C-alpha positions as a LaTeX table, in Angstrom:
\begin{tabular}{lrrr}
\hline
Residue & $x$ (\AA) & $y$ (\AA) & $z$ (\AA) \\
\hline
Met1 & 57.84 & 76.51 & 44.59 \\
Ala2 & 57.19 & 72.98 & 43.49 \\
Arg3 & 56.82 & 74.16 & 39.81 \\
Asp4 & 60.08 & 75.94 & 40.01 \\
Arg5 & 61.88 & 72.64 & 41.34 \\
Ala6 & 60.05 & 70.72 & 38.43 \\
Thr7 & 61.36 & 73.19 & 35.89 \\
Glu8 & 64.97 & 73.10 & 37.16 \\
Leu9 & 64.73 & 69.07 & 36.87 \\
Asp10 & 63.43 & 69.34 & 33.36 \\
Glu11 & 65.98 & 71.54 & 32.43 \\
Ser12 & 68.82 & 69.34 & 33.87 \\
Tyr13 & 66.97 & 66.38 & 32.06 \\
Met14 & 67.24 & 68.38 & 28.77 \\
Arg15 & 70.72 & 69.23 & 29.18 \\
Lys16 & 71.55 & 65.81 & 29.73 \\
Cys17 & 69.76 & 64.80 & 26.57 \\
Ile18 & 71.84 & 67.33 & 24.68 \\
Glu19 & 75.00 & 66.03 & 26.13 \\
Ile20 & 74.21 & 62.53 & 24.90 \\
Gly21 & 73.25 & 63.75 & 21.45 \\
Arg22 & 76.48 & 65.50 & 21.29 \\
Ser23 & 78.30 & 62.23 & 22.09 \\
Ala24 & 76.15 & 60.40 & 19.48 \\
Ala25 & 77.01 & 63.12 & 16.86 \\
Arg26 & 80.76 & 62.49 & 17.70 \\
Ala27 & 80.14 & 58.81 & 16.90 \\
Ala28 & 78.86 & 59.61 & 13.61 \\
Glu29 & 75.25 & 59.26 & 14.48 \\
Ala30 & 72.29 & 61.71 & 14.42 \\
Pro31 & 72.70 & 64.15 & 17.32 \\
Val32 & 69.86 & 62.70 & 19.33 \\
Gly33 & 69.90 & 61.75 & 23.08 \\
Ala34 & 67.20 & 60.49 & 25.40 \\
Ile35 & 66.61 & 59.55 & 28.98 \\
Val36 & 63.81 & 57.81 & 30.87 \\
Val37 & 63.11 & 59.33 & 34.24 \\
Arg38 & 61.03 & 57.51 & 36.79 \\
Asp39 & 60.17 & 58.85 & 40.30 \\
Ser40 & 62.70 & 61.81 & 39.54 \\
Arg41 & 65.44 & 59.45 & 38.64 \\
Val42 & 67.13 & 58.49 & 35.41 \\
Val43 & 66.66 & 54.92 & 34.84 \\
Ala44 & 68.18 & 54.73 & 31.51 \\
Gln45 & 69.77 & 56.92 & 28.70 \\
Ala46 & 70.76 & 56.31 & 25.07 \\
Gly47 & 72.07 & 58.04 & 22.10 \\
Glu48 & 71.29 & 57.39 & 18.66 \\
Glu49 & 72.71 & 53.95 & 17.38 \\
Val50 & 71.40 & 53.37 & 14.21 \\
Lys51 & 74.57 & 53.20 & 12.21 \\
Ala52 & 76.43 & 51.48 & 14.93 \\
Thr53 & 73.95 & 48.68 & 15.06 \\
Leu54 & 72.58 & 48.70 & 11.43 \\
Asp55 & 69.16 & 48.84 & 13.16 \\
Val56 & 66.78 & 51.20 & 11.77 \\
Thr57 & 64.82 & 51.06 & 15.03 \\
Ala58 & 67.81 & 51.96 & 17.21 \\
His59 & 66.64 & 55.42 & 17.94 \\
Ala60 & 67.72 & 57.03 & 20.96 \\
Glu61 & 64.31 & 57.22 & 22.53 \\
Val62 & 63.68 & 53.46 & 21.52 \\
Val63 & 66.77 & 52.31 & 22.98 \\
Ala64 & 66.38 & 54.20 & 26.16 \\
Ile65 & 62.83 & 52.74 & 26.64 \\
Arg66 & 64.30 & 49.13 & 25.83 \\
Arg67 & 67.03 & 49.66 & 28.66 \\
Ala68 & 64.56 & 51.29 & 31.23 \\
Ser69 & 62.24 & 48.14 & 30.69 \\
Arg70 & 65.24 & 45.88 & 31.66 \\
Thr71 & 66.39 & 48.15 & 34.23 \\
Val72 & 63.23 & 48.27 & 36.08 \\
Gly73 & 62.31 & 44.88 & 35.26 \\
Ala74 & 58.60 & 45.92 & 34.35 \\
Arg75 & 56.62 & 46.30 & 31.09 \\
Ser76 & 55.24 & 49.52 & 32.62 \\
Ile77 & 57.64 & 52.08 & 33.06 \\
\hline
\end{tabular}
């Protein structure tokens, strides 16, 4: 039963990433979305921001990790 619940959560997280990626694509970015989950709670999310920020490091996963670090207030997410 616990595995089924984890699978459902994982799928919901992936759907959220796809939704964020689609939003990034509408903004003329690469169609990539990322979320950071801690204790089954989304603490940060981001879409690709390379073009908007002119920052080649602004990939969705990097931006999400940076936001999560600020949100959680810790170096270890």
